GROMACS .gro file of C-alpha atoms in nm:
model
  476
    1MET     CA    1  -0.008   0.013  -0.033
    2SER     CA    2   0.150   0.342  -0.103
    3SER     CA    3   0.193   0.596   0.211
    4ALA     CA    4   0.074   0.913   0.019
    5THR     CA    5  -0.247   1.090  -0.025
    6GLY     CA    6  -0.464   1.011  -0.311
    7THR     CA    7  -0.254   0.710  -0.449
    8VAL     CA    8  -0.376   0.426  -0.207
    9THR     CA    9  -0.483   0.082  -0.325
   10VAL     CA   10  -0.583  -0.175  -0.097
   11GLN     CA   11  -0.569  -0.554  -0.241
   12GLN     CA   12  -0.549  -0.760   0.004
   13PRO     CA   13  -0.832  -0.928   0.215
   14LEU     CA   14  -0.888  -0.781   0.500
   15ASN     CA   15  -1.106  -1.055   0.696
   16TYR     CA   16  -0.845  -1.242   0.963
   17ARG     CA   17  -0.897  -1.588   1.045
   18ALA     CA   18  -0.669  -1.888   1.196
   19GLY     CA   19  -0.356  -1.662   1.174
   20ALA     CA   20  -0.400  -1.538   0.782
   21ARG     CA   21  -0.582  -1.299   0.614
   22VAL     CA   22  -0.858  -1.487   0.399
   23GLN     CA   23  -1.180  -1.409   0.174
   24PRO     CA   24  -1.492  -1.462   0.379
   25THR     CA   25  -1.644  -1.764   0.281
   26ASP     CA   26  -1.989  -1.629   0.248
   27GLY     CA   27  -1.931  -1.256   0.170
   28GLY     CA   28  -2.253  -1.053   0.080
   29GLN     CA   29  -2.322  -0.714  -0.033
   30LEU     CA   30  -1.969  -0.514  -0.086
   31GLU     CA   31  -1.887  -0.205   0.148
   32GLU     CA   32  -1.721   0.079  -0.028
   33VAL     CA   33  -1.435   0.157   0.177
   34PHE     CA   34  -1.343   0.571   0.124
   35GLU     CA   35  -1.001   0.793   0.192
   36PRO     CA   36  -1.160   1.087   0.370
   37ALA     CA   37  -0.918   1.299   0.231
   38THR     CA   38  -0.981   1.272  -0.140
   39GLY     CA   39  -1.327   1.112  -0.128
   40ARG     CA   40  -1.167   0.826  -0.327
   41VAL     CA   41  -1.243   0.442  -0.319
   42LEU     CA   42  -0.985   0.273  -0.160
   43CYS     CA   43  -1.160  -0.056  -0.168
   44LYS     CA   44  -1.478  -0.258  -0.171
   45VAL     CA   45  -1.478  -0.508   0.153
   46PRO     CA   46  -1.757  -0.783   0.103
   47CYS     CA   47  -1.961  -0.840   0.435
   48SER     CA   48  -1.901  -1.153   0.640
   49GLY     CA   49  -2.210  -1.384   0.652
   50GLU     CA   50  -2.303  -1.665   0.877
   51LYS     CA   51  -2.062  -1.941   0.783
   52GLU     CA   52  -1.795  -1.694   0.777
   53VAL     CA   53  -1.874  -1.569   1.124
   54ASP     CA   54  -1.875  -1.954   1.275
   55LEU     CA   55  -1.546  -2.007   1.090
   56ALA     CA   56  -1.391  -1.712   1.307
   57VAL     CA   57  -1.582  -1.792   1.624
   58GLN     CA   58  -1.482  -2.163   1.587
   59SER     CA   59  -1.112  -2.041   1.494
   60ALA     CA   60  -1.111  -1.821   1.824
   61LYS     CA   61  -1.255  -2.124   2.020
   62ALA     CA   62  -0.982  -2.358   1.916
   63ALA     CA   63  -0.727  -2.110   2.017
   64PHE     CA   64  -0.895  -2.048   2.395
   65LYS     CA   65  -0.825  -2.388   2.481
   66ILE     CA   66  -0.434  -2.328   2.413
   67TRP     CA   67  -0.397  -1.975   2.520
   68SER     CA   68  -0.612  -2.006   2.890
   69GLN     CA   69  -0.425  -2.334   2.943
   70MET     CA   70  -0.097  -2.090   2.946
   71SER     CA   71   0.046  -1.942   3.237
   72GLY     CA   72  -0.004  -1.537   3.311
   73MET     CA   73   0.358  -1.467   3.250
   74GLU     CA   74   0.356  -1.644   2.947
   75ARG     CA   75   0.057  -1.467   2.795
   76CYS     CA   76   0.236  -1.183   2.915
   77ARG     CA   77   0.570  -1.213   2.712
   78VAL     CA   78   0.355  -1.264   2.415
   79MET     CA   79   0.150  -0.924   2.450
   80LEU     CA   80   0.473  -0.726   2.550
   81GLU     CA   81   0.590  -0.852   2.195
   82ALA     CA   82   0.314  -0.721   2.032
   83ALA     CA   83   0.358  -0.444   2.184
   84ARG     CA   84   0.696  -0.403   2.090
   85ILE     CA   85   0.618  -0.469   1.716
   86ILE     CA   86   0.345  -0.203   1.697
   87ARG     CA   87   0.596   0.051   1.913
   88GLU     CA   88   0.847  -0.056   1.595
   89GLN     CA   89   0.596  -0.008   1.323
   90ARG     CA   90   0.404   0.314   1.492
   91ASP     CA   91   0.465   0.564   1.184
   92GLU     CA   92   0.367   0.288   0.920
   93ILE     CA   93   0.036   0.226   1.141
   94ALA     CA   94  -0.025   0.573   1.199
   95THR     CA   95  -0.013   0.646   0.819
   96MET     CA   96  -0.278   0.313   0.737
   97GLU     CA   97  -0.488   0.492   1.017
   98THR     CA   98  -0.467   0.810   0.865
   99ILE     CA   99  -0.563   0.719   0.489
  100ASN     CA  100  -0.854   0.513   0.606
  101ASN     CA  101  -0.982   0.769   0.923
  102GLY     CA  102  -0.909   1.142   0.783
  103LYS     CA  103  -0.757   1.285   1.106
  104SER     CA  104  -0.394   1.400   1.091
  105ILE     CA  105  -0.108   1.202   1.120
  106PHE     CA  106  -0.009   1.373   1.413
  107GLU     CA  107  -0.297   1.228   1.590
  108ALA     CA  108  -0.280   0.919   1.446
  109ARG     CA  109   0.066   0.827   1.616
  110VAL     CA  110  -0.069   0.957   1.978
  111ASP     CA  111  -0.336   0.680   1.888
  112ILE     CA  112  -0.054   0.414   1.832
  113ASP     CA  113   0.178   0.520   2.121
  114ILE     CA  114  -0.148   0.482   2.318
  115SER     CA  115  -0.178   0.115   2.131
  116TRP     CA  116   0.136  -0.003   2.242
  117GLN     CA  117   0.090   0.145   2.622
  118CYS     CA  118  -0.240  -0.032   2.640
  119LEU     CA  119  -0.076  -0.375   2.527
  120GLU     CA  120   0.195  -0.341   2.799
  121TYR     CA  121  -0.001  -0.206   3.075
  122TYR     CA  122  -0.246  -0.522   3.035
  123ALA     CA  123   0.050  -0.764   3.003
  124GLY     CA  124   0.159  -0.614   3.323
  125LEU     CA  125  -0.176  -0.748   3.499
  126ALA     CA  126  -0.152  -1.078   3.336
  127GLY     CA  127   0.048  -1.251   3.567
  128SER     CA  128  -0.061  -1.090   3.860
  129LEU     CA  129  -0.403  -1.268   3.833
  130ALA     CA  130  -0.495  -1.453   4.104
  131GLY     CA  131  -0.783  -1.620   4.315
  132GLU     CA  132  -0.795  -1.621   4.692
  133HIS     CA  133  -0.757  -1.865   4.978
  134ILE     CA  134  -1.038  -1.884   5.251
  135GLN     CA  135  -1.007  -2.053   5.590
  136LEU     CA  136  -1.287  -2.235   5.685
  137PRO     CA  137  -1.392  -2.363   6.045
  138GLY     CA  138  -1.245  -2.691   6.149
  139GLY     CA  139  -0.891  -2.662   5.941
  140SER     CA  140  -1.097  -2.686   5.638
  141PHE     CA  141  -1.020  -2.430   5.318
  142GLY     CA  142  -1.186  -2.311   5.026
  143TYR     CA  143  -1.036  -2.098   4.734
  144THR     CA  144  -1.164  -1.927   4.421
  145ARG     CA  145  -1.035  -1.916   4.073
  146ARG     CA  146  -1.023  -1.650   3.834
  147GLU     CA  147  -1.115  -1.789   3.497
  148PRO     CA  148  -1.152  -1.674   3.141
  149LEU     CA  149  -1.472  -1.660   3.008
  150GLY     CA  150  -1.424  -1.752   2.619
  151VAL     CA  151  -1.472  -1.622   2.281
  152CYS     CA  152  -1.523  -1.258   2.353
  153VAL     CA  153  -1.630  -1.037   2.033
  154GLY     CA  154  -1.521  -0.679   2.032
  155ILE     CA  155  -1.720  -0.432   1.794
  156GLY     CA  156  -1.517  -0.096   1.696
  157ALA     CA  157  -1.612   0.221   1.596
  158TRP     CA  158  -1.444   0.428   1.326
  159ASN     CA  159  -1.264   0.694   1.503
  160TYR     CA  160  -1.008   0.562   1.676
  161PRO     CA  161  -1.006   0.193   1.466
  162PHE     CA  162  -0.665   0.043   1.557
  163GLN     CA  163  -0.661   0.193   1.956
  164ILE     CA  164  -1.023   0.082   2.030
  165ALA     CA  165  -0.883  -0.263   1.879
  166CYS     CA  166  -0.623  -0.267   2.147
  167TRP     CA  167  -0.851  -0.157   2.404
  168LYS     CA  168  -1.041  -0.412   2.363
  169SER     CA  169  -0.824  -0.722   2.286
  170GLY     CA  170  -0.580  -0.618   2.590
  171PRO     CA  171  -0.754  -0.700   2.867
  172ALA     CA  172  -0.949  -1.004   2.714
  173LEU     CA  173  -0.600  -1.156   2.576
  174ALA     CA  174  -0.421  -1.067   2.933
  175CYS     CA  175  -0.717  -1.252   3.096
  176GLY     CA  176  -0.653  -1.559   2.858
  177ASN     CA  177  -0.979  -1.517   2.625
  178ALA     CA  178  -1.000  -1.507   2.240
  179MET     CA  179  -1.144  -1.284   2.033
  180VAL     CA  180  -1.337  -1.200   1.724
  181PHE     CA  181  -1.319  -0.845   1.647
  182LYS     CA  182  -1.549  -0.623   1.395
  183PRO     CA  183  -1.408  -0.311   1.320
  184SER     CA  184  -1.668  -0.045   1.163
  185PRO     CA  185  -1.723  -0.099   0.775
  186PHE     CA  186  -1.591   0.263   0.704
  187THR     CA  187  -1.272   0.201   0.877
  188PRO     CA  188  -1.183  -0.176   0.811
  189ILE     CA  189  -0.781  -0.160   0.719
  190SER     CA  190  -0.571  -0.115   1.024
  191VAL     CA  191  -0.733  -0.405   1.281
  192VAL     CA  192  -0.590  -0.649   1.022
  193ARG     CA  193  -0.248  -0.529   1.098
  194LEU     CA  194  -0.305  -0.572   1.469
  195ALA     CA  195  -0.421  -0.923   1.403
  196GLU     CA  196  -0.109  -0.985   1.194
  197ILE     CA  197   0.080  -0.856   1.506
  198PHE     CA  198  -0.062  -1.066   1.768
  199THR     CA  199   0.011  -1.385   1.557
  200GLU     CA  200   0.408  -1.228   1.468
  201ALA     CA  201   0.411  -1.193   1.856
  202GLY     CA  202   0.325  -1.592   1.919
  203VAL     CA  203  -0.068  -1.604   2.035
  204PRO     CA  204  -0.204  -1.944   1.892
  205LYS     CA  205  -0.330  -1.894   1.538
  206GLY     CA  206  -0.688  -1.779   1.559
  207LEU     CA  207  -0.659  -1.622   1.883
  208PHE     CA  208  -0.763  -1.284   1.723
  209ASN     CA  209  -0.999  -1.274   1.436
  210VAL     CA  210  -1.164  -1.007   1.214
  211VAL     CA  211  -1.475  -1.051   1.043
  212GLN     CA  212  -1.566  -0.733   0.795
  213GLY     CA  213  -1.954  -0.636   0.771
  214GLY     CA  214  -2.178  -0.371   0.915
  215ALA     CA  215  -2.495  -0.450   1.145
  216ALA     CA  216  -2.579  -0.761   1.009
  217THR     CA  217  -2.267  -0.942   1.035
  218GLY     CA  218  -2.253  -0.794   1.398
  219GLN     CA  219  -2.560  -0.951   1.501
  220LEU     CA  220  -2.438  -1.288   1.401
  221LEU     CA  221  -2.181  -1.235   1.597
  222CYS     CA  222  -2.396  -1.140   1.893
  223GLN     CA  223  -2.617  -1.392   1.853
  224HIS     CA  224  -2.360  -1.654   1.845
  225PRO     CA  225  -2.406  -1.959   2.053
  226ASP     CA  226  -2.037  -2.006   2.129
  227VAL     CA  227  -1.985  -1.646   2.198
  228ALA     CA  228  -1.940  -1.545   2.582
  229LYS     CA  229  -1.893  -1.158   2.589
  230ILE     CA  230  -1.955  -0.849   2.393
  231SER     CA  231  -1.762  -0.498   2.416
  232PHE     CA  232  -1.897  -0.237   2.187
  233THR     CA  233  -1.778   0.105   2.096
  234GLY     CA  234  -2.066   0.290   1.904
  235SER     CA  235  -2.387   0.499   1.922
  236VAL     CA  236  -2.690   0.471   2.160
  237PRO     CA  237  -2.926   0.321   1.925
  238THR     CA  238  -2.690   0.027   1.819
  239GLY     CA  239  -2.540  -0.015   2.189
  240MET     CA  240  -2.910  -0.081   2.265
  241LYS     CA  241  -2.979  -0.346   2.038
  242ILE     CA  242  -2.670  -0.507   2.095
  243MET     CA  243  -2.757  -0.566   2.479
  244GLU     CA  244  -3.083  -0.655   2.388
  245MET     CA  245  -2.944  -0.942   2.146
  246ALA     CA  246  -2.727  -1.036   2.453
  247ALA     CA  247  -2.970  -1.093   2.702
  248LYS     CA  248  -3.141  -1.351   2.504
  249GLY     CA  249  -2.827  -1.548   2.542
  250ILE     CA  250  -2.731  -1.408   2.905
  251LYS     CA  251  -2.418  -1.255   2.738
  252PRO     CA  252  -2.205  -1.004   3.010
  253VAL     CA  253  -2.233  -0.659   2.779
  254THR     CA  254  -1.973  -0.364   2.800
  255LEU     CA  255  -2.108  -0.052   2.628
  256GLU     CA  256  -1.902   0.258   2.606
  257LEU     CA  257  -2.188   0.502   2.397
  258GLY     CA  258  -2.218   0.867   2.329
  259GLY     CA  259  -2.170   1.175   2.503
  260LYS     CA  260  -2.254   1.540   2.542
  261SER     CA  261  -2.001   1.634   2.806
  262PRO     CA  262  -2.007   1.937   2.968
  263LEU     CA  263  -1.693   2.154   3.005
  264ILE     CA  264  -1.707   2.450   3.275
  265ILE     CA  265  -1.465   2.737   3.282
  266PHE     CA  266  -1.481   2.965   3.595
  267SER     CA  267  -1.343   3.293   3.596
  268ASP     CA  268  -1.063   3.199   3.793
  269ALA     CA  269  -0.932   2.970   3.568
  270ASP     CA  270  -0.604   3.029   3.376
  271LEU     CA  271  -0.694   3.183   3.074
  272GLU     CA  272  -0.456   3.060   2.840
  273ASN     CA  273  -0.507   2.652   2.965
  274ALA     CA  274  -0.874   2.709   2.933
  275VAL     CA  275  -0.840   2.798   2.610
  276LYS     CA  276  -0.624   2.543   2.495
  277GLY     CA  277  -0.865   2.264   2.699
  278ALA     CA  278  -1.168   2.400   2.520
  279LEU     CA  279  -0.989   2.364   2.179
  280MET     CA  280  -0.877   2.010   2.273
  281ALA     CA  281  -1.203   1.916   2.416
  282ASN     CA  282  -1.399   2.014   2.066
  283PHE     CA  283  -1.174   1.970   1.769
  284LEU     CA  284  -0.997   1.671   1.852
  285THR     CA  285  -1.002   1.413   1.580
  286GLN     CA  286  -1.221   1.654   1.377
  287GLY     CA  287  -1.476   1.659   1.696
  288GLU     CA  288  -1.557   1.296   1.635
  289VAL     CA  289  -1.462   1.174   1.974
  290CYS     CA  290  -1.774   1.048   2.233
  291CYS     CA  291  -1.633   1.222   2.554
  292ASN     CA  292  -1.569   1.556   2.381
  293GLY     CA  293  -1.658   1.854   2.622
  294THR     CA  294  -1.927   2.030   2.364
  295ARG     CA  295  -2.113   2.232   2.591
  296VAL     CA  296  -1.918   2.476   2.702
  297PHE     CA  297  -1.994   2.688   3.011
  298VAL     CA  298  -1.852   3.008   3.115
  299GLU     CA  299  -1.845   3.197   3.367
  300ARG     CA  300  -2.044   3.513   3.266
  301LYS     CA  301  -1.787   3.753   3.369
  302ILE     CA  302  -1.496   3.612   3.122
  303LEU     CA  303  -1.715   3.511   2.848
  304ASP     CA  304  -1.631   3.783   2.620
  305THR     CA  305  -1.262   3.737   2.700
  306PHE     CA  306  -1.285   3.390   2.641
  307THR     CA  307  -1.519   3.366   2.347
  308LYS     CA  308  -1.282   3.590   2.180
  309GLU     CA  309  -0.979   3.437   2.204
  310VAL     CA  310  -1.152   3.082   2.142
  311VAL     CA  311  -1.260   3.216   1.777
  312LYS     CA  312  -0.933   3.354   1.750
  313ARG     CA  313  -0.739   3.038   1.846
  314THR     CA  314  -0.992   2.811   1.587
  315GLN     CA  315  -0.943   3.034   1.295
  316LYS     CA  316  -0.629   2.954   1.296
  317ILE     CA  317  -0.645   2.561   1.325
  318LYS     CA  318  -0.460   2.467   0.971
  319ILE     CA  319  -0.678   2.208   0.789
  320GLY     CA  320  -0.582   2.013   0.480
  321ASP     CA  321  -0.393   1.711   0.391
  322PRO     CA  322  -0.405   1.457   0.708
  323LEU     CA  323  -0.047   1.324   0.596
  324LEU     CA  324   0.107   1.667   0.595
  325GLU     CA  325   0.267   1.728   0.920
  326ASP     CA  326   0.170   2.080   1.018
  327THR     CA  327  -0.221   1.958   0.957
  328ARG     CA  328  -0.385   1.989   1.270
  329MET     CA  329  -0.777   1.892   1.148
  330GLY     CA  330  -0.825   1.650   0.838
  331ALA     CA  331  -1.108   1.513   0.679
  332LEU     CA  332  -1.450   1.407   0.836
  333ILE     CA  333  -1.508   0.994   0.803
  334ASN     CA  334  -1.744   1.047   0.495
  335ARG     CA  335  -1.995   1.259   0.292
  336PRO     CA  336  -2.303   1.145   0.429
  337HIS     CA  337  -2.184   1.220   0.818
  338LEU     CA  338  -2.035   1.571   0.713
  339ASN     CA  339  -2.380   1.658   0.605
  340ARG     CA  340  -2.531   1.555   0.895
  341VAL     CA  341  -2.328   1.790   1.098
  342GLN     CA  342  -2.392   2.074   0.837
  343GLY     CA  343  -2.722   2.005   0.919
  344PHE     CA  344  -2.735   2.067   1.304
  345ILE     CA  345  -2.537   2.390   1.245
  346LYS     CA  346  -2.807   2.497   1.035
  347GLN     CA  347  -3.068   2.404   1.253
  348ALA     CA  348  -2.851   2.585   1.556
  349LYS     CA  349  -2.846   2.909   1.338
  350GLU     CA  350  -3.246   2.881   1.287
  351GLN     CA  351  -3.269   2.792   1.660
  352GLY     CA  352  -3.141   3.147   1.739
  353ALA     CA  353  -2.762   3.041   1.754
  354GLU     CA  354  -2.488   3.280   1.633
  355VAL     CA  355  -2.217   3.114   1.412
  356LEU     CA  356  -1.891   3.298   1.548
  357CYS     CA  357  -1.651   3.148   1.312
  358GLY     CA  358  -1.637   2.843   1.095
  359GLY     CA  359  -1.911   2.596   1.014
  360ASP     CA  360  -1.858   2.572   0.619
  361LEU     CA  361  -1.754   2.374   0.374
  362TYR     CA  362  -1.316   2.365   0.314
  363VAL     CA  363  -1.186   2.314   0.011
  364PRO     CA  364  -0.826   2.282   0.010
  365ASP     CA  365  -0.612   2.451  -0.248
  366ASP     CA  366  -0.442   2.110  -0.310
  367PRO     CA  367  -0.647   1.971  -0.615
  368LYS     CA  368  -0.593   1.603  -0.519
  369LEU     CA  369  -0.820   1.691  -0.178
  370LYS     CA  370  -1.127   1.881  -0.374
  371ASN     CA  371  -1.352   1.587  -0.346
  372GLY     CA  372  -1.270   1.529   0.074
  373TYR     CA  373  -1.472   1.607   0.338
  374TYR     CA  374  -1.336   1.875   0.484
  375MET     CA  375  -1.528   2.174   0.732
  376ARG     CA  376  -1.360   2.477   0.909
  377PRO     CA  377  -1.415   2.418   1.299
  378CYS     CA  378  -1.735   2.591   1.444
  379VAL     CA  379  -1.815   2.815   1.713
  380LEU     CA  380  -2.155   2.859   1.857
  381GLY     CA  381  -2.253   3.155   2.067
  382ASN     CA  382  -2.570   3.264   2.184
  383CYS     CA  383  -2.666   2.890   2.264
  384LYS     CA  384  -2.942   2.796   2.511
  385ASP     CA  385  -3.006   2.476   2.689
  386ASP     CA  386  -3.303   2.360   2.506
  387MET     CA  387  -3.152   2.400   2.169
  388THR     CA  388  -3.088   2.097   1.969
  389CYS     CA  389  -2.688   2.156   1.888
  390VAL     CA  390  -2.661   2.169   2.280
  391LYS     CA  391  -2.877   1.839   2.383
  392GLU     CA  392  -2.770   1.630   2.092
  393GLU     CA  393  -2.432   1.448   1.971
  394ILE     CA  394  -2.294   1.606   1.672
  395PHE     CA  395  -2.008   1.429   1.656
  396GLY     CA  396  -1.786   1.691   1.406
  397PRO     CA  397  -1.646   2.001   1.509
  398VAL     CA  398  -1.873   2.229   1.660
  399MET     CA  399  -1.838   2.384   1.962
  400ALA     CA  400  -2.147   2.526   2.188
  401ILE     CA  401  -2.068   2.810   2.417
  402LEU     CA  402  -2.318   2.879   2.728
  403PRO     CA  403  -2.290   3.172   2.994
  404PHE     CA  404  -2.360   3.102   3.350
  405ASP     CA  405  -2.337   3.288   3.681
  406THR     CA  406  -2.327   3.050   3.982
  407GLU     CA  407  -2.155   2.694   4.055
  408GLU     CA  408  -2.497   2.572   4.171
  409GLU     CA  409  -2.658   2.682   3.841
  410VAL     CA  410  -2.396   2.525   3.634
  411LEU     CA  411  -2.428   2.213   3.799
  412GLU     CA  412  -2.754   2.144   3.783
  413ARG     CA  413  -2.745   2.251   3.397
  414ALA     CA  414  -2.438   2.036   3.338
  415ASN     CA  415  -2.590   1.702   3.475
  416ALA     CA  416  -2.970   1.803   3.282
  417THR     CA  417  -2.864   1.552   3.031
  418LYS     CA  418  -2.954   1.184   2.907
  419PHE     CA  419  -2.560   1.138   2.860
  420GLY     CA  420  -2.278   1.104   3.123
  421LEU     CA  421  -1.968   1.037   2.958
  422ALA     CA  422  -1.699   1.296   3.060
  423GLY     CA  423  -1.659   1.614   3.212
  424GLY     CA  424  -1.435   1.916   3.266
  425VAL     CA  425  -1.364   2.169   3.504
  426PHE     CA  426  -1.105   2.484   3.476
  427THR     CA  427  -1.025   2.686   3.816
  428ARG     CA  428  -0.725   2.765   4.010
  429ASP     CA  429  -0.912   2.671   4.320
  430ILE     CA  430  -0.832   2.286   4.368
  431GLN     CA  431  -1.105   2.251   4.639
  432LYS     CA  432  -1.360   2.404   4.404
  433ALA     CA  433  -1.239   2.161   4.116
  434HIS     CA  434  -1.282   1.855   4.298
  435ARG     CA  435  -1.626   1.933   4.446
  436VAL     CA  436  -1.722   2.024   4.105
  437VAL     CA  437  -1.605   1.716   3.960
  438ALA     CA  438  -1.764   1.492   4.244
  439ALA     CA  439  -2.110   1.643   4.154
  440LEU     CA  440  -2.095   1.604   3.784
  441LYS     CA  441  -2.267   1.252   3.699
  442ALA     CA  442  -2.009   1.161   3.459
  443GLY     CA  443  -1.738   0.883   3.459
  444MET     CA  444  -1.448   1.058   3.297
  445CYS     CA  445  -1.372   1.370   3.463
  446PHE     CA  446  -1.075   1.651   3.406
  447ILE     CA  447  -0.934   1.889   3.609
  448ASN     CA  448  -0.769   2.171   3.427
  449ASN     CA  449  -0.696   1.973   3.106
  450TYR     CA  450  -0.924   1.799   2.889
  451ASN     CA  451  -0.929   1.441   2.632
  452VAL     CA  452  -0.678   1.292   2.811
  453SER     CA  453  -0.711   0.951   2.858
  454PRO     CA  454  -0.408   0.694   3.014
  455VAL     CA  455  -0.464   0.342   3.007
  456GLU     CA  456  -0.439   0.319   3.404
  457LEU     CA  457  -0.774   0.490   3.406
  458PRO     CA  458  -1.106   0.337   3.344
  459PHE     CA  459  -1.323   0.486   3.045
  460GLY     CA  460  -1.651   0.465   3.061
  461GLY     CA  461  -1.953   0.673   3.150
  462TYR     CA  462  -2.305   0.711   3.330
  463LYS     CA  463  -2.689   0.686   3.171
  464PHE     CA  464  -2.700   0.645   2.825
  465SER     CA  465  -2.331   0.667   2.767
  466GLY     CA  466  -2.279   0.320   2.869
  467GLU     CA  467  -2.194   0.161   3.215
  468ASN     CA  468  -1.934   0.262   3.474
  469GLY     CA  469  -1.865   0.152   3.855
  470THR     CA  470  -1.616   0.389   3.898
  471VAL     CA  471  -1.497   0.730   3.806
  472ALA     CA  472  -1.185   0.848   3.667
  473VAL     CA  473  -1.035   1.173   3.778
  474TRP     CA  474  -0.747   1.323   3.531
  475VAL     CA  475  -0.597   1.623   3.716
  476LYS     CA  476  -0.314   1.839   3.585
   0.00000   0.00000   0.00000
């Protein structure tokens, strides 16, 4: 595969089973895969049918018998080797990710770093998994064993294809499980490389398989009788359907869904840092991030100053070819999604919001990029809590600024949402910071920073954002 924008062709099969790339046995309709930067079709991928899904599950089931009997330290060494290979091939994998996803190469490299760090982290836990000895009366005793579930299914999203695959496979493999992974049909390319790396590192052939396809393929995986667990990242409606399907088989499910997270800027915050945080919370990966802080609540006494600076910085964001080193915003994932984001902005204006900057389509000077899916990052002012742009997840580079007057008021408004994935607060008052994040109904909270997700901390939410029994707080 070429590594230059607009010259890519993908010819190898993108399914992976029993340690090799394969064409699906019963491939169905062909899904076109686009290069967001140019609008070109990279390849057409057949969706896996019932026979192919079953072959992948059986392949994983056979490998599970070997992997689950290995010691934690043996699994640790294999996973560390996989992490080493990813680290060694970082630039190549990041380029592959950028071509298929549209995000800047600068961000893609960070994603790949997080990926190998994730595998290293869970490799370190593999050898420490242990049960308990319980002393019972009369000299008797009992003990517990921690046993792997079996074949786990991972269903990934298109905004972090390779990273999400590592997030799901790392803990599953460390605990002795096997996995069948289905990436988004929009971004099917890079996950197959992860499958090859696992094989190179020494996992039993078939331990990590990849099947391609859309909703029908996902349904076949969720309903397969030999699947023991499902982990899904994606939209709320799809998460609901997966939970319903899993319930019929009494399968445990982990869901990481959408968000409409609050970012609270108090007047005593370091303004420079708060502005950077707001940009990070809204425009990372073209705004296509589930935990983005897209409702930016600003204390009224600094509203004008903050807004002016945010607009100035937003207008300077370099848009264009995502493979260029100085690009900071690439292309959105595809044309329908770009149109959807544009529709939100149009509706926001109709409901009374003011477009302070951006929001329009962007056409780079480079002629090969003229059909790419670009737009200028948008800042909306004069927003109200009941506007659609404030209530619904846009999943694009659109920031909504809302003024507030008191801590009590902003907390009530921040929590008045069906989502609960993340939240952030910027203030110099550390007591207030911890008080506010404790009151936020969100799974991951940030203090004087945003969108930093160390592998050591849990990632999940409340309400419609998924489930998580632990709140993670990242403090700068």
